[in-house]
CSV table of N, CA and C in Angstrom, one decimal:
chain,number,residue,atom,x,y,z
A,10,MET,N,124.8,122.0,186.6
A,10,MET,CA,124.0,121.1,186.1
A,10,MET,C,122.3,122.0,185.4
A,11,THR,N,123.1,123.3,185.5
A,11,THR,CA,121.7,124.3,184.9
A,11,THR,C,122.1,124.2,183.4
A,12,ASP,N,123.4,124.0,182.7
A,12,ASP,CA,123.6,123.7,181.7
A,12,ASP,C,122.8,122.9,180.7
A,13,GLN,N,122.8,121.9,181.5
A,13,GLN,CA,122.0,120.8,181.0
A,13,GLN,C,120.5,120.8,181.2
A,14,VAL,N,119.6,121.1,179.8
A,14,VAL,CA,118.2,121.1,180.3
A,14,VAL,C,117.8,120.2,179.5
A,15,ARG,N,116.7,119.3,179.8
A,15,ARG,CA,116.1,117.9,179.4
A,15,ARG,C,114.9,118.6,178.4
A,16,THR,N,115.1,118.1,177.1
A,16,THR,CA,113.8,117.9,176.0
A,16,THR,C,113.6,116.1,176.6
A,17,THR,N,112.2,116.5,175.9
A,17,THR,CA,111.9,115.0,175.4
A,17,THR,C,112.5,114.5,174.5
A,18,GLY,N,113.4,113.1,174.7
A,18,GLY,CA,113.4,112.3,173.5
A,18,GLY,C,115.1,112.3,173.4
A,19,SER,N,115.5,113.6,173.8
A,19,SER,CA,117.3,113.8,174.0
A,19,SER,C,117.5,114.7,175.1
A,20,TYR,N,119.5,114.7,175.1
A,20,TYR,CA,119.8,115.7,176.4
A,20,TYR,C,120.5,116.5,175.2
A,21,SER,N,120.9,117.6,175.9
A,21,SER,CA,121.5,118.6,175.0
A,21,SER,C,123.3,118.8,175.4
A,22,SER,N,123.4,118.4,175.8
A,22,SER,CA,125.0,118.7,176.9
A,22,SER,C,125.7,117.7,175.5
A,23,HIS,N,125.4,116.8,175.4
A,23,HIS,CA,127.2,116.2,174.4
A,23,HIS,C,126.0,116.3,172.8
A,24,GLY,N,125.0,116.5,172.6
A,24,GLY,CA,124.3,116.9,171.0
A,24,GLY,C,123.7,114.9,171.4
A,25,GLY,N,123.9,114.3,171.6
A,25,GLY,CA,123.3,113.0,171.3
A,25,GLY,C,121.9,113.2,171.6
A,26,SER,N,121.4,111.9,171.2
A,26,SER,CA,119.9,111.4,171.2
A,26,SER,C,119.8,110.2,171.7
A,27,TYR,N,119.1,109.8,172.5
A,27,TYR,CA,118.9,108.4,173.2
A,27,TYR,C,117.4,108.0,172.8
A,28,GLY,N,116.9,108.6,172.0
A,28,GLY,CA,115.3,107.9,171.1
A,28,GLY,C,114.7,109.6,170.5
A,29,THR,N,114.3,108.9,169.2
A,29,THR,CA,113.7,109.1,168.0
A,29,THR,C,112.5,109.5,168.7
A,30,SER,N,111.8,110.5,168.3
A,30,SER,CA,110.1,111.3,168.9
A,30,SER,C,109.5,110.5,167.6
A,31,PRO,N,108.4,110.1,167.5
A,31,PRO,CA,107.3,109.5,166.7
A,31,PRO,C,107.3,110.5,165.3
A,32,TYR,N,107.5,112.0,165.8
A,32,TYR,CA,106.9,113.2,165.2
A,32,TYR,C,108.1,113.5,164.6
A,33,ASP,N,109.2,112.4,164.7
A,33,ASP,CA,110.7,112.8,163.9
A,33,ASP,C,110.6,112.5,162.8
A,34,THR,N,110.4,113.9,161.8
A,34,THR,CA,110.9,113.6,160.3
A,34,THR,C,112.1,112.9,159.9
A,35,ASN,N,113.5,113.0,160.1
A,35,ASN,CA,114.6,111.9,159.5
A,35,ASN,C,114.4,110.7,159.7
A,36,THR,N,113.9,110.1,158.3
A,36,THR,CA,114.0,109.1,157.7
A,36,THR,C,115.2,108.3,157.6
A,37,THR,N,116.6,108.5,158.2
A,37,THR,CA,117.3,107.9,157.9
A,37,THR,C,117.5,106.7,158.8
A,38,ASN,N,116.4,106.9,159.8
A,38,ASN,CA,116.4,104.8,160.6
A,38,ASN,C,115.1,104.5,160.2
A,39,GLN,N,114.6,105.2,159.2
A,39,GLN,CA,113.3,104.1,158.6
A,39,GLN,C,113.5,103.3,158.1
A,40,PRO,N,113.4,101.7,157.8
A,40,PRO,CA,113.6,101.1,156.7
A,40,PRO,C,113.3,101.2,155.6
A,41,SER,N,113.9,100.8,154.2
A,41,SER,CA,113.0,101.6,152.8
A,41,SER,C,112.3,100.5,152.7
A,42,ARG,N,111.3,100.8,151.3
A,42,ARG,CA,109.9,100.7,150.9
A,42,ARG,C,110.2,98.8,150.7
A,43,GLN,N,111.3,99.0,150.3
A,43,GLN,CA,111.6,97.5,149.4
A,43,GLN,C,112.0,96.4,150.5
A,44,THR,N,112.8,97.1,151.3
A,44,THR,CA,113.1,96.1,152.9
A,44,THR,C,111.4,95.4,153.2
A,45,VAL,N,110.6,96.4,153.3
A,45,VAL,CA,109.0,96.2,154.3
A,45,VAL,C,108.4,95.1,153.1
A,46,LYS,N,108.7,95.4,151.3
A,46,LYS,CA,108.3,95.2,150.5
A,46,LYS,C,108.6,93.2,150.8
A,47,PHE,N,110.0,93.2,150.9
A,47,PHE,CA,110.7,91.9,151.0
A,47,PHE,C,109.7,91.4,152.2
A,48,LEU,N,110.2,91.3,153.4
A,48,LEU,CA,109.9,91.4,154.8
A,48,LEU,C,108.2,90.4,154.3
A,49,THR,N,107.1,91.0,153.6
A,49,THR,CA,106.1,91.4,154.0
A,49,THR,C,105.6,90.0,153.4
A,50,ALA,N,106.5,90.1,151.8
A,50,ALA,CA,106.6,89.4,150.7
A,50,ALA,C,106.8,87.4,151.6
A,51,ALA,N,108.4,88.0,152.2
A,51,ALA,CA,109.1,86.5,153.0
A,51,ALA,C,108.0,86.2,153.9
A,52,THR,N,107.7,86.9,154.4
A,52,THR,CA,106.2,86.2,155.7
A,52,THR,C,105.0,85.4,155.2
A,53,ILE,N,104.8,86.4,154.0
A,53,ILE,CA,102.9,85.4,153.3
A,53,ILE,C,104.0,84.6,152.9
A,54,GLY,N,105.2,84.7,152.3
A,54,GLY,CA,105.6,83.1,151.4
A,54,GLY,C,106.1,82.2,152.4
A,55,VAL,N,106.4,82.1,153.6
A,55,VAL,CA,106.7,81.4,154.6
A,55,VAL,C,105.6,80.8,155.1
A,56,SER,N,104.5,81.8,155.6
A,56,SER,CA,103.1,81.3,156.3
A,56,SER,C,102.3,80.3,155.0
A,57,LEU,N,102.3,80.6,153.9
A,57,LEU,CA,101.8,80.1,152.8
A,57,LEU,C,102.7,78.8,152.5
A,58,LEU,N,103.9,78.7,152.3
A,58,LEU,CA,105.0,76.9,152.4
A,58,LEU,C,104.5,76.2,153.6
A,59,PHE,N,103.7,76.7,154.8
A,59,PHE,CA,103.9,75.9,155.9
A,59,PHE,C,102.5,75.7,155.9
A,60,LEU,N,101.8,76.1,155.0
A,60,LEU,CA,100.7,75.4,155.4
A,60,LEU,C,100.5,74.7,153.7
A,61,SER,N,100.9,74.7,153.3
A,61,SER,CA,101.1,73.7,151.8
A,61,SER,C,101.6,72.4,152.8
A,62,GLY,N,102.7,72.5,153.3
A,62,GLY,CA,103.0,71.6,154.2
A,62,GLY,C,102.5,70.4,154.6
A,63,LEU,N,101.4,71.5,155.6
A,63,LEU,CA,100.5,71.1,156.8
A,63,LEU,C,99.5,70.1,155.6
A,64,ILE,N,99.0,71.0,154.7
A,64,ILE,CA,98.1,69.8,153.7
A,64,ILE,C,98.8,68.8,153.3
A,65,LEU,N,99.6,69.0,153.0
A,65,LEU,CA,100.4,67.3,152.2
A,65,LEU,C,100.6,67.0,153.5
A,66,VAL,N,100.6,67.0,154.4
A,66,VAL,CA,101.1,65.8,155.3
A,66,VAL,C,99.7,65.5,156.1
A,67,GLY,N,98.6,65.7,155.9
A,67,GLY,CA,97.2,65.9,156.2
A,67,GLY,C,96.6,64.7,155.0
A,68,THR,N,97.0,65.5,153.8
A,68,THR,CA,96.4,64.5,152.5
A,68,THR,C,97.3,63.1,152.4
A,69,VAL,N,99.2,63.1,153.0
A,69,VAL,CA,99.1,61.9,153.1
A,69,VAL,C,98.8,60.6,154.5
A,70,ILE,N,98.7,61.3,155.3
A,70,ILE,CA,98.0,60.8,156.4
A,70,ILE,C,96.6,60.1,156.3
A,71,GLY,N,95.5,61.1,155.5
A,71,GLY,CA,94.1,60.5,154.7
A,71,GLY,C,94.3,59.3,154.0
A,72,LEU,N,95.1,59.5,153.3
A,72,LEU,CA,95.7,58.2,152.2
A,72,LEU,C,95.8,56.9,152.6
A,73,ILE,N,96.9,57.4,153.9
A,73,ILE,CA,97.4,55.9,154.8
A,73,ILE,C,96.2,55.5,155.6
A,74,ILE,N,95.4,56.1,155.7
A,74,ILE,CA,93.9,56.2,156.5
A,74,ILE,C,92.8,54.9,155.6
A,75,ALA,N,93.0,56.1,154.5
A,75,ALA,CA,91.9,55.2,153.4
A,75,ALA,C,92.3,53.9,152.4
A,76,THR,N,93.2,54.3,152.3
A,76,THR,CA,93.7,52.8,151.2
A,76,THR,C,93.3,51.3,151.7
A,77,PRO,N,93.3,50.7,153.2
A,77,PRO,CA,92.9,49.9,153.5
A,77,PRO,C,91.1,50.0,152.8
A,78,LEU,N,90.6,51.1,153.5
A,78,LEU,CA,88.8,50.4,152.8
A,78,LEU,C,89.3,50.7,151.1
A,79,LEU,N,89.7,51.2,150.9
A,79,LEU,CA,89.8,51.5,149.4
A,79,LEU,C,90.1,50.4,148.9
A,80,VAL,N,91.1,49.3,149.3
A,80,VAL,CA,91.3,48.2,149.1
A,80,VAL,C,89.9,47.2,148.9
A,81,LEU,N,89.6,47.1,150.2
A,81,LEU,CA,88.5,46.0,151.0
A,81,LEU,C,87.1,46.5,150.2
A,82,PHE,N,86.9,48.0,149.1
A,82,PHE,CA,85.7,48.4,148.8
A,82,PHE,C,86.0,48.5,147.5
A,83,SER,N,86.9,48.6,147.0
A,83,SER,CA,87.4,48.3,145.6
A,83,SER,C,87.0,47.6,144.6
A,84,PRO,N,86.4,46.3,144.8
A,84,PRO,CA,85.4,45.6,144.1
A,84,PRO,C,83.8,46.5,143.8
A,85,ILE,N,83.7,46.9,145.0
A,85,ILE,CA,82.5,47.8,145.1
A,85,ILE,C,82.8,49.5,143.8
A,86,LEU,N,83.4,49.7,144.2
A,86,LEU,CA,83.8,51.7,143.8
A,86,LEU,C,84.3,51.4,142.9
A,87,VAL,N,85.0,50.6,142.0
A,87,VAL,CA,85.9,50.7,140.6
A,87,VAL,C,84.4,50.7,139.9
A,88,PRO,N,83.9,49.7,139.6
A,88,PRO,CA,82.3,49.5,138.6
A,88,PRO,C,81.1,50.6,139.2
A,89,ALA,N,81.3,50.7,140.3
A,89,ALA,CA,80.6,52.0,140.3
A,89,ALA,C,81.1,53.6,140.1
A,90,ALA,N,82.5,53.4,140.1
A,90,ALA,CA,83.0,54.7,139.0
A,90,ALA,C,82.9,54.8,137.7
A,91,ILE,N,83.0,53.3,137.1
A,91,ILE,CA,82.7,52.8,135.4
A,91,ILE,C,81.7,53.7,135.1
A,92,VAL,N,80.4,53.2,136.0
A,92,VAL,CA,78.9,53.6,135.8
A,92,VAL,C,78.9,55.0,136.2
A,93,LEU,N,79.1,55.3,136.6
A,93,LEU,CA,78.8,56.9,137.2
A,93,LEU,C,79.5,57.5,136.0
A,94,SER,N,81.1,57.1,135.6
A,94,SER,CA,81.4,58.5,134.2
A,94,SER,C,80.7,57.9,133.0
A,95,LEU,N,79.8,56.6,132.7
A,95,LEU,CA,79.3,56.1,131.4
A,95,LEU,C,78.1,56.8,131.7
A,96,ILE,N,77.5,57.0,133.0
A,96,ILE,CA,76.6,58.1,133.3
A,96,ILE,C,77.1,59.7,132.7
A,97,ALA,N,77.4,60.2,133.4
A,97,ALA,CA,78.1,61.6,133.2
A,97,ALA,C,77.9,61.6,131.2
A,98,GLY,N,79.0,61.1,130.9
A,98,GLY,CA,79.5,60.9,129.5
A,98,GLY,C,78.3,60.7,129.0
A,99,GLY,N,77.3,60.4,129.1
A,99,GLY,CA,76.3,60.2,127.9
A,99,GLY,C,75.1,61.9,128.7
A,100,PHE,N,75.2,62.1,129.6
A,100,PHE,CA,74.9,63.4,130.3
A,100,PHE,C,75.3,64.3,128.8
A,101,VAL,N,76.4,64.6,128.9
A,101,VAL,CA,77.3,65.6,128.4
A,101,VAL,C,76.9,65.1,126.8
A,102,PHE,N,77.4,63.9,126.3
A,102,PHE,CA,76.7,63.9,125.0
A,102,PHE,C,75.4,64.0,124.7
A,103,SER,N,74.3,63.7,125.4
A,103,SER,CA,72.5,64.0,125.3
A,103,SER,C,72.6,65.6,125.2
A,104,GLY,N,72.9,66.2,125.6
A,104,GLY,CA,73.4,67.5,126.6
A,104,GLY,C,74.1,68.7,124.8
A,105,GLY,N,75.5,68.0,124.4
A,105,GLY,CA,75.6,68.4,123.0
A,105,GLY,C,74.5,68.0,121.6
A,106,CYS,N,74.1,66.7,121.9
A,106,CYS,CA,73.4,66.7,120.6
A,106,CYS,C,71.9,67.6,120.5
A,107,GLY,N,71.4,67.5,122.2
A,107,GLY,CA,70.3,68.7,122.2
A,107,GLY,C,71.3,70.4,121.7
A,108,VAL,N,72.1,70.6,122.2
A,108,VAL,CA,72.2,71.5,121.5
A,108,VAL,C,72.6,71.8,119.7
A,109,ALA,N,73.3,71.1,119.6
A,109,ALA,CA,73.1,70.7,118.0
A,109,ALA,C,72.1,70.7,117.1
A,110,ALA,N,70.7,69.5,117.9
A,110,ALA,CA,69.6,70.4,117.3
A,110,ALA,C,69.2,71.4,117.3
A,111,ILE,N,69.2,72.2,118.9
A,111,ILE,CA,68.4,73.1,118.3
A,111,ILE,C,69.0,74.4,117.4
A,112,ALA,N,70.6,74.4,117.2
A,112,ALA,CA,71.5,75.0,116.4
A,112,ALA,C,71.2,75.0,115.0
A,113,ALA,N,70.7,74.0,114.9
A,113,ALA,CA,70.4,73.3,113.4
A,113,ALA,C,68.8,73.6,112.8
A,114,LEU,N,68.1,73.7,114.2
A,114,LEU,CA,66.5,73.7,114.3
A,114,LEU,C,66.5,75.4,113.7
A,115,SER,N,67.2,76.1,114.4
A,115,SER,CA,67.4,77.6,114.4
A,115,SER,C,67.9,77.8,113.3
A,116,TRP,N,69.0,77.4,112.4
A,116,TRP,CA,69.2,78.0,111.2
A,116,TRP,C,68.5,77.6,110.0
A,117,ILE,N,67.7,76.2,110.3
A,117,ILE,CA,66.5,76.0,109.2
A,117,ILE,C,65.7,77.2,109.5
A,118,TYR,N,65.1,77.3,110.5
A,118,TYR,CA,64.1,78.5,110.8
A,118,TYR,C,64.4,79.9,110.3
A,119,ASN,N,66.1,80.2,110.4
A,119,ASN,CA,66.1,81.3,109.4
A,119,ASN,C,66.4,81.3,107.9
A,120,TYR,N,66.6,79.8,107.7
A,120,TYR,CA,66.6,80.5,106.8
A,120,TYR,C,65.4,80.1,106.1
A,121,VAL,N,64.2,79.4,106.1
A,121,VAL,CA,62.9,79.2,105.9
A,121,VAL,C,62.5,80.5,105.6
A,122,SER,N,62.7,81.5,106.3
A,122,SER,CA,62.1,82.6,107.3
A,122,SER,C,62.7,83.6,105.6
A,123,GLY,N,64.0,83.0,105.2
A,123,GLY,CA,64.5,84.5,104.9
A,123,GLY,C,65.5,85.2,105.4
A,124,ASN,N,65.9,84.9,106.1
A,124,ASN,CA,66.6,85.6,107.0
A,124,ASN,C,68.5,85.7,106.5
A,125,ARG,N,68.4,84.4,106.0
A,125,ARG,CA,70.2,84.4,105.3
A,125,ARG,C,70.7,83.7,106.2
A,126,PRO,N,71.0,83.2,106.9
A,126,PRO,CA,72.3,82.7,108.0
A,126,PRO,C,73.6,82.4,107.3
A,127,ALA,N,74.5,82.2,108.0
A,127,ALA,CA,75.7,81.7,107.5
A,127,ALA,C,75.6,80.5,107.0
A,128,GLY,N,76.1,80.5,105.8
A,128,GLY,CA,76.5,79.0,104.8
A,128,GLY,C,75.3,79.2,104.2
A,129,THR,N,74.4,79.8,104.0
A,129,THR,CA,73.5,80.0,102.8
A,129,THR,C,74.0,80.2,101.5
A,130,ASP,N,74.7,80.7,101.3
A,130,ASP,CA,75.5,80.9,99.9
A,130,ASP,C,76.0,79.3,99.0
A,131,THR,N,76.7,79.0,100.5
A,131,THR,CA,76.9,77.5,100.2
A,131,THR,C,76.1,76.8,100.0
A,132,LEU,N,75.0,76.6,100.7
A,132,LEU,CA,73.8,76.1,100.9
A,132,LEU,C,73.1,76.3,99.1
A,133,ASP,N,72.8,76.8,98.7
A,133,ASP,CA,71.9,77.1,97.6
A,133,ASP,C,73.1,76.7,96.3
A,134,TYR,N,74.7,77.1,96.0
A,134,TYR,CA,75.4,76.1,95.4
A,134,TYR,C,75.6,74.8,95.1
A,135,ALA,N,75.4,74.4,96.4
A,135,ALA,CA,75.2,72.9,96.3
A,135,ALA,C,73.9,72.3,96.3
A,136,LYS,N,72.8,73.3,95.8
A,136,LYS,CA,71.5,72.9,95.4
A,136,LYS,C,71.2,72.7,93.9
A,137,GLY,N,72.2,74.0,93.7
A,137,GLY,CA,72.2,74.1,92.2
A,137,GLY,C,72.6,73.2,91.6
A,138,LEU,N,74.1,72.6,92.0
A,138,LEU,CA,75.0,70.9,91.6
A,138,LEU,C,74.1,70.3,91.6
A,139,ILE,N,73.2,69.7,93.0
A,139,ILE,CA,72.3,68.7,92.7
A,139,ILE,C,71.2,68.7,91.9
A,140,THR,N,71.0,69.5,91.6
A,140,THR,CA,69.5,69.9,90.9
A,140,THR,C,70.3,69.9,89.3
A,141,ASP,N,71.5,70.2,88.7
A,141,ASP,CA,72.0,69.6,87.2
A,141,ASP,C,72.6,68.6,87.2
A,142,LYS,N,73.1,67.9,88.3
A,142,LYS,CA,73.2,66.6,88.2
A,142,LYS,C,71.7,65.4,88.1
A,143,ALA,N,71.0,65.9,89.0
A,143,ALA,CA,69.6,65.3,88.8
A,143,ALA,C,69.1,65.3,87.2
A,144,ARG,N,69.2,67.0,86.9
A,144,ARG,CA,69.1,66.5,85.4
A,144,ARG,C,69.8,66.1,84.3
A,145,ASP,N,71.1,66.0,84.7
A,145,ASP,CA,72.0,65.0,83.6
A,145,ASP,C,71.4,63.3,83.9
A,146,VAL,N,71.6,63.4,85.2
A,146,VAL,CA,71.3,61.8,85.3
A,146,VAL,C,69.4,61.4,84.5
A,147,LYS,N,68.4,62.2,84.8
A,147,LYS,CA,67.5,61.4,84.3
A,147,LYS,C,67.3,62.1,82.6
A,148,ASP,N,68.4,62.9,82.1
A,148,ASP,CA,68.4,63.0,80.6
A,148,ASP,C,68.9,62.0,80.0
A,149,ARG,N,70.3,61.2,81.1
A,149,ARG,CA,70.4,60.5,80.3
A,149,ARG,C,70.1,59.0,80.6
A,150,ALA,N,69.1,59.1,81.5
A,150,ALA,CA,68.3,57.6,82.0
A,150,ALA,C,67.4,57.7,80.6
A,151,LYS,N,66.8,58.8,79.8
A,151,LYS,CA,66.0,58.8,79.1
A,151,LYS,C,66.5,58.7,77.8
A,152,GLU,N,68.0,58.5,77.8
A,152,GLU,CA,68.8,58.2,76.5
A,152,GLU,C,68.9,57.0,76.3
A,153,TYR,N,69.4,56.0,77.7
A,153,TYR,CA,69.8,54.7,77.6
A,153,TYR,C,68.1,54.0,77.7
A,154,GLY,N,67.2,54.3,78.4
A,154,GLY,CA,66.0,54.1,78.1
A,154,GLY,C,65.7,54.3,76.1
A,155,ASN,N,65.7,55.0,75.5
A,155,ASN,CA,64.9,55.3,74.5
A,155,ASN,C,65.9,54.0,73.4
A,156,TYR,N,67.7,54.3,74.5
A,156,TYR,CA,68.4,53.3,73.1
A,156,TYR,C,68.2,52.0,73.5
A,157,ALA,N,67.6,51.5,75.1
A,157,ALA,CA,67.5,49.9,75.2
A,157,ALA,C,65.8,49.6,74.8
A,158,GLN,N,65.2,50.6,74.6
A,158,GLN,CA,63.9,50.6,73.5
A,158,GLN,C,64.4,49.8,72.1
A,159,GLY,N,64.9,50.6,71.7
A,159,GLY,CA,65.2,50.7,70.2
A,159,GLY,C,66.7,49.5,69.4
A,160,ARG,N,67.1,48.9,70.9
A,160,ARG,CA,67.7,47.7,70.6
A,160,ARG,C,66.5,46.9,71.0
A,161,ALA,N,65.4,47.0,71.7
A,161,ALA,CA,64.8,45.4,72.2
A,161,ALA,C,63.7,45.7,70.5
A,162,GLN,N,63.7,46.5,69.9
A,162,GLN,CA,62.8,46.5,69.0
A,162,GLN,C,63.6,45.7,68.2
A,163,GLU,N,64.8,46.2,67.9
A,163,GLU,CA,65.5,45.5,66.8
A,163,GLU,C,65.8,44.1,66.8
A,164,ALA,N,66.0,43.8,68.6
A,164,ALA,CA,65.6,42.1,68.6
A,164,ALA,C,64.5,41.4,68.3
A,165,THR,N,63.5,42.2,68.7
A,165,THR,CA,62.4,41.8,68.0
A,165,THR,C,61.8,41.4,66.6
A,166,GLN,N,62.8,42.3,66.2
A,166,GLN,CA,62.2,42.0,64.8
A,166,GLN,C,63.5,41.2,64.1
A,167,GLY,N,64.6,41.3,65.0
A,167,GLY,CA,65.5,39.7,64.4
A,167,GLY,C,64.7,38.4,64.3
A,168,TYR,N,64.0,38.5,64.6
A,168,TYR,CA,63.9,37.2,65.1
A,168,TYR,C,62.2,36.2,64.3
């Protein structure tokens, strides 16, 4: 028995091993990186699936308990929900109009102060068109007035 010298984690008479040392660098017995990733993902997935099942069961139980209350109070809850949705819609519409008014006033201020905001060229072009049309209408009205005055004079001279 003097041949067999015992060392930590192995015996040397047959060359076998009955355990591995935590300091052993042999990686043949260690799980691969993909295996660890898979096990981690599977554990998290199963846990989340279990939690979602619990939440579903809790929701169904809550709905079963709340359904009689909802049926009893529906004559009050439905009009209240309608009123609340109308109030919320009114606030959203009011806020939108306020934002549009502030944007319009800001644009007008920039235009009047000479800062040339976006759309100024289009506005100036439209202003020119309106001015030209107004001048044309004025000229036509003057011509028609002269024509009508001439016809009126002819009519009075003819009698």
